[in-house]
Short mmCIF file of N, CA, C and O in Angstrom, two decimals:
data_model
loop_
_atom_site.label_atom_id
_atom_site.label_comp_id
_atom_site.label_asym_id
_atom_site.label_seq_id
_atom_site.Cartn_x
_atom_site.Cartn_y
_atom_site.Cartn_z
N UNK M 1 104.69 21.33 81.10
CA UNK M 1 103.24 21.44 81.04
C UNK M 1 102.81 22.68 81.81
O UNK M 1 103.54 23.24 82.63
N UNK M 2 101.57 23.07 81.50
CA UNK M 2 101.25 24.85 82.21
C UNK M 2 100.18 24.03 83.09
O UNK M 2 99.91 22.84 83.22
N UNK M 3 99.70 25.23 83.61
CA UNK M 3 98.46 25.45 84.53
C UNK M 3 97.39 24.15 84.28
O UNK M 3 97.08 23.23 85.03
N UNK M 4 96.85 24.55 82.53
CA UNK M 4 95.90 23.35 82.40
C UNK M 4 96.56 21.92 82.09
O UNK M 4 97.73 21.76 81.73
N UNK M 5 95.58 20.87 82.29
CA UNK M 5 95.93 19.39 81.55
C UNK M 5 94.89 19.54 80.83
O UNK M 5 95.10 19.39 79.62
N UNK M 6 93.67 19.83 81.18
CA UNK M 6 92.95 19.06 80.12
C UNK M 6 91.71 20.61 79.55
O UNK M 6 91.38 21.51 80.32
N UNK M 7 91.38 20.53 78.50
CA UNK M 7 90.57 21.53 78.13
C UNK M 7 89.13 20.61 77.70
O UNK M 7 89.32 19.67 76.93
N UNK M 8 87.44 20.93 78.27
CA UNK M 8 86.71 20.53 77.31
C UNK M 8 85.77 21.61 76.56
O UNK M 8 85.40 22.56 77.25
N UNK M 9 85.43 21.56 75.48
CA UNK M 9 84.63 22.66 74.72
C UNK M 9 83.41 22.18 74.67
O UNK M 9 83.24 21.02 74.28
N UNK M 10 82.19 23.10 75.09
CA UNK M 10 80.99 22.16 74.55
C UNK M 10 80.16 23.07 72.84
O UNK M 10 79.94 24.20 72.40
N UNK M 11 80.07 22.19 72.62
CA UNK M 11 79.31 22.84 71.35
C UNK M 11 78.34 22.48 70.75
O UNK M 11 78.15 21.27 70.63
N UNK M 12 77.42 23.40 70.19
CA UNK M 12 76.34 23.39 69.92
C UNK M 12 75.96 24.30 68.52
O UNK M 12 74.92 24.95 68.41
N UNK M 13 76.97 24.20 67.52
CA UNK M 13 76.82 24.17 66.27
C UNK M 13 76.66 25.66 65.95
O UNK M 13 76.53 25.88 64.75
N UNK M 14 76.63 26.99 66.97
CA UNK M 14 76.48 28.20 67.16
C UNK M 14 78.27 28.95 66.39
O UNK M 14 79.30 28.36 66.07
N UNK M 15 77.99 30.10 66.36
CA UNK M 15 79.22 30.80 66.24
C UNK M 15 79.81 31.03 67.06
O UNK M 15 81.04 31.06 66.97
N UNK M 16 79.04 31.35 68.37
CA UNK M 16 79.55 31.83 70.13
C UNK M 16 80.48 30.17 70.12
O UNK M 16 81.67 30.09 70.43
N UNK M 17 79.77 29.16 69.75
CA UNK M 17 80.34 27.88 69.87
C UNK M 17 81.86 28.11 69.39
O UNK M 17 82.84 28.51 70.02
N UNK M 18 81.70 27.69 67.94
CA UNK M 18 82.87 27.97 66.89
C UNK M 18 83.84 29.30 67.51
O UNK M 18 85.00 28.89 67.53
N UNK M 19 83.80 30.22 67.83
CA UNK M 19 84.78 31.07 68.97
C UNK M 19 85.45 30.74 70.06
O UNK M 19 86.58 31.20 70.23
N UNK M 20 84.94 30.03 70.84
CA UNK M 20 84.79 29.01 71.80
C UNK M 20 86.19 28.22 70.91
O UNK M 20 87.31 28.72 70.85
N UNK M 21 85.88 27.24 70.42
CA UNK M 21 86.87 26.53 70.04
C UNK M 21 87.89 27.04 69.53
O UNK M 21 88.92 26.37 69.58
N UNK M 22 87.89 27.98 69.08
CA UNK M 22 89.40 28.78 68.12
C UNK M 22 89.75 29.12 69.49
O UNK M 22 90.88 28.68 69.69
N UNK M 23 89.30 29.70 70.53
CA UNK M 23 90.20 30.13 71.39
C UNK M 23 90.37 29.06 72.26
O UNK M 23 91.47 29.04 72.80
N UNK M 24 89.68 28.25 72.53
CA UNK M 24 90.71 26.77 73.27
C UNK M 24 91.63 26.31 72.73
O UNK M 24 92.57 25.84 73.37
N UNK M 25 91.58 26.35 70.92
CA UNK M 25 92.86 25.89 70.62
C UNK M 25 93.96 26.77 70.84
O UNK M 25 95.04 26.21 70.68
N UNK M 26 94.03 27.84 71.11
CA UNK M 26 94.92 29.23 71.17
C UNK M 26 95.48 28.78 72.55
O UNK M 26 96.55 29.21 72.99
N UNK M 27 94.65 27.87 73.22
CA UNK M 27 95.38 28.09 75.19
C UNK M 27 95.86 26.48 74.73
O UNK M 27 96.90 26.34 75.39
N UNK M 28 95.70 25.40 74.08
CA UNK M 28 95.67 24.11 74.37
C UNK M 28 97.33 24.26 73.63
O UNK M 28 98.29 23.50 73.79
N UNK M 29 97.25 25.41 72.86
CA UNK M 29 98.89 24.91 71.98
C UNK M 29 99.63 25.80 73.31
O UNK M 29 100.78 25.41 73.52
N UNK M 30 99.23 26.79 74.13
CA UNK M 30 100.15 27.58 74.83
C UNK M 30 100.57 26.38 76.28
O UNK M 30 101.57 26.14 76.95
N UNK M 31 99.08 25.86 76.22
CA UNK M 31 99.57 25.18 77.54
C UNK M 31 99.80 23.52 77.36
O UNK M 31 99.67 22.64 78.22
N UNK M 32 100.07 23.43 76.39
CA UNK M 32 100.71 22.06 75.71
C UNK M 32 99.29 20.76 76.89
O UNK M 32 99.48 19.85 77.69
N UNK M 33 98.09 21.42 76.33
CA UNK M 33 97.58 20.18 77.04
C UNK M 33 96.53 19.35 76.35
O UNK M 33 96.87 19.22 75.17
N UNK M 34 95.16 18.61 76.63
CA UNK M 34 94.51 17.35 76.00
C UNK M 34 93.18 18.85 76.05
O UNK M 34 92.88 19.73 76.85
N UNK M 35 92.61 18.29 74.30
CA UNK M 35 91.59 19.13 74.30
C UNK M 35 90.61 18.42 73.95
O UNK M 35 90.89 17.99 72.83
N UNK M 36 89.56 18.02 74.28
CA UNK M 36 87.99 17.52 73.89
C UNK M 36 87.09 18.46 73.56
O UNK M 36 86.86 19.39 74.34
N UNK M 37 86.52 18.37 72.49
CA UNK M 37 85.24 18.95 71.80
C UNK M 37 84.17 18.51 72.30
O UNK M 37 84.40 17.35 71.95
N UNK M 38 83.24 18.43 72.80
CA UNK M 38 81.75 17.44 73.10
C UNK M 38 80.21 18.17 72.93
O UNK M 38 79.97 19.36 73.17
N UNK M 39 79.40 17.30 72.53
CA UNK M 39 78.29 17.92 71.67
C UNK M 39 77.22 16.95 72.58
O UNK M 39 77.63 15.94 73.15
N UNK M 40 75.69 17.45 72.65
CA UNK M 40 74.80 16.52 73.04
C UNK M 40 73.55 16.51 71.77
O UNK M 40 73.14 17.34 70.95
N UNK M 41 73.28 15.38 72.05
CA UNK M 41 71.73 15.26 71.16
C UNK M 41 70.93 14.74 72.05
O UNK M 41 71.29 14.17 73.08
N UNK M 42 69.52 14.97 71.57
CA UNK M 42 68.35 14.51 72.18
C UNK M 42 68.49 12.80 72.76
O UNK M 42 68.42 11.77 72.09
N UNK M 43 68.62 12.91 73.68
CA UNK M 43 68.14 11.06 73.91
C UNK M 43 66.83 10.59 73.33
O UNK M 43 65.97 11.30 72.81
N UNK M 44 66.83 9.16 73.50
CA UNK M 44 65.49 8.62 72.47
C UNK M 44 64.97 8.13 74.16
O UNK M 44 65.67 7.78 75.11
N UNK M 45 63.97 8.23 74.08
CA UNK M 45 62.51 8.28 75.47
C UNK M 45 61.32 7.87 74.35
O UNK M 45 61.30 8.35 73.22
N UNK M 46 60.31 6.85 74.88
CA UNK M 46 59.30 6.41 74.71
C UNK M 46 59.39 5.50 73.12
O UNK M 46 60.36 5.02 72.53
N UNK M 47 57.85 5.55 72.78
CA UNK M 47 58.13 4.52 71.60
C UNK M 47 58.92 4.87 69.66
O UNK M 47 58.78 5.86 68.95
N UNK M 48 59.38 4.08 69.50
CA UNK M 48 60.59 4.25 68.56
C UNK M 48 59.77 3.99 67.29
O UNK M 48 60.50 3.95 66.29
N UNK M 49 58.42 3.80 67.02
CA UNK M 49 57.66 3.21 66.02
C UNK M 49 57.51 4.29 65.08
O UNK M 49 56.76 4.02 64.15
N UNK M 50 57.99 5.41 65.06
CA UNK M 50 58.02 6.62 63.89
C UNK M 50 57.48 6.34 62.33
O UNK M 50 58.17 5.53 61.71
N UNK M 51 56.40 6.87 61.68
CA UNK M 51 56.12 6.57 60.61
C UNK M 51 57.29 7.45 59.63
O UNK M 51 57.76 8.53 59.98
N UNK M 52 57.65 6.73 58.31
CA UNK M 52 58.55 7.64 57.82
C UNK M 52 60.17 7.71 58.12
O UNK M 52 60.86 7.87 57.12
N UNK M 53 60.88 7.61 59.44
CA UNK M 53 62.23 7.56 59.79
C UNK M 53 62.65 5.88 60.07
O UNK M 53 62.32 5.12 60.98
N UNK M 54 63.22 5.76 59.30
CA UNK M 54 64.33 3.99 59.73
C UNK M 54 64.89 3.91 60.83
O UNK M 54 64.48 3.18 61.73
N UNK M 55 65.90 4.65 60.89
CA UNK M 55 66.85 4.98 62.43
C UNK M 55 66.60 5.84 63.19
O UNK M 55 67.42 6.75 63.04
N UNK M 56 65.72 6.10 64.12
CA UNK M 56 66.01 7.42 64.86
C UNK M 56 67.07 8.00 65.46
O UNK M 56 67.27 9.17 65.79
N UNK M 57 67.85 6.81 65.58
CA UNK M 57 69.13 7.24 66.60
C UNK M 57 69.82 7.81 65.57
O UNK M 57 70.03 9.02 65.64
N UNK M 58 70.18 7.26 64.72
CA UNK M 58 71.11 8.00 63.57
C UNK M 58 70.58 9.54 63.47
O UNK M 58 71.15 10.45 64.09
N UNK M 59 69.50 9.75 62.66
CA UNK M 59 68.77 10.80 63.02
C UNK M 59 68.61 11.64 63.61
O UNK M 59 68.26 12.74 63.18
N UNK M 60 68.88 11.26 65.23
CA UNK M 60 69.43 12.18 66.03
C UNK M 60 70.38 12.42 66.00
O UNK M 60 70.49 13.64 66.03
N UNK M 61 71.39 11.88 65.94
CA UNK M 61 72.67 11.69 66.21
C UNK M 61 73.12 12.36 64.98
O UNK M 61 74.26 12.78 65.20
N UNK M 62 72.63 12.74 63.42
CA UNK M 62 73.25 13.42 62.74
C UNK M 62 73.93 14.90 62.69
O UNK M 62 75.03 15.22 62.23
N UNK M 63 72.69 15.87 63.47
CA UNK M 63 73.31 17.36 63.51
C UNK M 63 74.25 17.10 64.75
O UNK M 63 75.17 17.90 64.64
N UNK M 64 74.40 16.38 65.79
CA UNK M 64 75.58 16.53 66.29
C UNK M 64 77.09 15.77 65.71
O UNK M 64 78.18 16.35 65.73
N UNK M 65 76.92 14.64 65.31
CA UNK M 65 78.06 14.37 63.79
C UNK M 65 78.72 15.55 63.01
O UNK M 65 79.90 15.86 62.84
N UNK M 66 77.77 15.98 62.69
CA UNK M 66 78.03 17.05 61.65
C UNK M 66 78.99 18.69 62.30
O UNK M 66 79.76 19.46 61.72
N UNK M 67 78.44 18.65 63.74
CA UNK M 67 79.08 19.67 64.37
C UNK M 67 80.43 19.12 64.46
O UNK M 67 81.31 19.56 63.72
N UNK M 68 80.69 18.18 65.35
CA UNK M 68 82.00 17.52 65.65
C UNK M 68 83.05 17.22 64.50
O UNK M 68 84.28 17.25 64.61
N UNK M 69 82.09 16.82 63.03
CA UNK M 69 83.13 16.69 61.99
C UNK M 69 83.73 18.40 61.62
O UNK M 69 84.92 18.61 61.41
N UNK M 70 82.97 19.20 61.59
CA UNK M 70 83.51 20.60 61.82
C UNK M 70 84.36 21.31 62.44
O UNK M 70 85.00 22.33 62.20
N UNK M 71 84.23 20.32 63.56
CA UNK M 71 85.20 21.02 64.66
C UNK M 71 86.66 20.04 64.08
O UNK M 71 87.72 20.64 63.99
N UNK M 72 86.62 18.73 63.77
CA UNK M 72 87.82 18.24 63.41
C UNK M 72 88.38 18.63 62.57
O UNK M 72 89.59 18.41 62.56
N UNK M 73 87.79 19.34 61.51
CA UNK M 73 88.18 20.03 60.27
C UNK M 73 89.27 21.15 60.76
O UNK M 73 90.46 21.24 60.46
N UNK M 74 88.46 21.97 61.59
CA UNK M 74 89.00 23.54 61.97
C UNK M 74 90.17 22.79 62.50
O UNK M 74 91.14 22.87 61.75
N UNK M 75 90.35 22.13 63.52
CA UNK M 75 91.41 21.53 64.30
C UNK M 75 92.64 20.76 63.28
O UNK M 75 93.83 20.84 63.60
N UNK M 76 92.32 20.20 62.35
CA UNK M 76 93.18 19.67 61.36
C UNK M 76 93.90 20.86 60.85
O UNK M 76 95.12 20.87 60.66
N UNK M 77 92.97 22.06 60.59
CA UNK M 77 93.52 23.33 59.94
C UNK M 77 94.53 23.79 60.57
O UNK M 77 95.65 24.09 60.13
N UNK M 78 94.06 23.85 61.76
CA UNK M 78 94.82 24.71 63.16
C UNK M 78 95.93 23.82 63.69
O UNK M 78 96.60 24.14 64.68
N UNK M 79 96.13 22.56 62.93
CA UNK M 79 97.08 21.33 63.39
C UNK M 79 96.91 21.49 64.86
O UNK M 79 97.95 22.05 65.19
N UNK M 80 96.38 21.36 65.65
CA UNK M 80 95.62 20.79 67.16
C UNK M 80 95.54 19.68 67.37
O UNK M 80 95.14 19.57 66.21
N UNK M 81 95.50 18.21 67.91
CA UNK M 81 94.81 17.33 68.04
C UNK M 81 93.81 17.37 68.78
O UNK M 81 93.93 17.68 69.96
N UNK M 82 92.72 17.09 68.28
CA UNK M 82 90.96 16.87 69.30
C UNK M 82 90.43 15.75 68.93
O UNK M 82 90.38 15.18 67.84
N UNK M 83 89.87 15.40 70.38
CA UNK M 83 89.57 14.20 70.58
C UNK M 83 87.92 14.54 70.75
O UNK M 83 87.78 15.19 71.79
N UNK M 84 86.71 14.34 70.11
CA UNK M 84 85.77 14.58 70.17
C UNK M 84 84.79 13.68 70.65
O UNK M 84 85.00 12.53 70.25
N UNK M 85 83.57 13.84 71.53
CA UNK M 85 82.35 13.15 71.84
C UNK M 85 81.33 13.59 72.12
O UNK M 85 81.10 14.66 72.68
N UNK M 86 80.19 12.32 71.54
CA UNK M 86 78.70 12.81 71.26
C UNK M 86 78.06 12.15 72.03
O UNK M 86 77.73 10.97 71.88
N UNK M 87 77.79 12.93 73.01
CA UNK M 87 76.47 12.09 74.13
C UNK M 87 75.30 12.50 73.69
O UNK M 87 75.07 13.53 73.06
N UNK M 88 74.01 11.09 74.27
CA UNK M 88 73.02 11.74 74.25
C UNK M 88 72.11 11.97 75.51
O UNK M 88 72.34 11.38 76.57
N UNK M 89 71.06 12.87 75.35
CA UNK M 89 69.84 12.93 76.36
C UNK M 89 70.16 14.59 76.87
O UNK M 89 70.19 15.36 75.92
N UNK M 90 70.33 15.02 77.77
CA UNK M 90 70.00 16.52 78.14
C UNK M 90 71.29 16.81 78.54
O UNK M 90 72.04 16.31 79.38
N UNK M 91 71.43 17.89 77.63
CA UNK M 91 72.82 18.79 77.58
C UNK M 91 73.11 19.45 79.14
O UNK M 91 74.26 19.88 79.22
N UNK M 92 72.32 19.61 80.40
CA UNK M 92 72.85 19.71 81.64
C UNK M 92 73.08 18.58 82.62
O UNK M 92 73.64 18.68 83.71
N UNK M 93 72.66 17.70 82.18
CA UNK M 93 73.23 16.15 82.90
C UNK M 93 74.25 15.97 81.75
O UNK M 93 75.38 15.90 82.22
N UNK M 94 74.24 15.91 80.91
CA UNK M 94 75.46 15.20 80.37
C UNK M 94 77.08 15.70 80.22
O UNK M 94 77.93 14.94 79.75
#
């Protein structure tokens, strides 16, 4: 095992992002270690009674889905294993 154990990437659906991850996978195969992807969405605060939306959480929770299934894609490509997660509420606490 090298220097690192564990690598995490944060992403935010950007290209600076997507760079970001091609080159963690470039150190995670050199340094044979555990790589996590992780994404945030908006937390849900106050009332949930939205005219028009069913789920909000889903809702929220979709454009960061959608990043993370991206990133598993590239990583399947790149044969990597990543282990990905989607928190929510504010991307500097979380």
């Amino acid at each position: 095992m090298g220097k690192y154990r564990k690598i995490l990437v944060s992403l935010d659906g950007s290209e600076s992002g997507r760079n970001a991850l091609a080159q963690s996978f470039a150190l995670a195969r050199d340094e044979k270690c555990w790589l996590t992807a992780a994404t945030v969405v908006p937390g849900i605060d106050g009332d949930l009674e939205l005219v028009g939306l069913g789920d909000v959480r889903a809702a929220l929770r979709k454009p960061g889905e959608a990043i993370l299934a991206r990133a598993r894609e590239f990583a399947e490509a790149e044969r990597v294993p990543l282990k990905t997660v989607l928190e929510e509420g504010e991307a500097w606490e979380r």
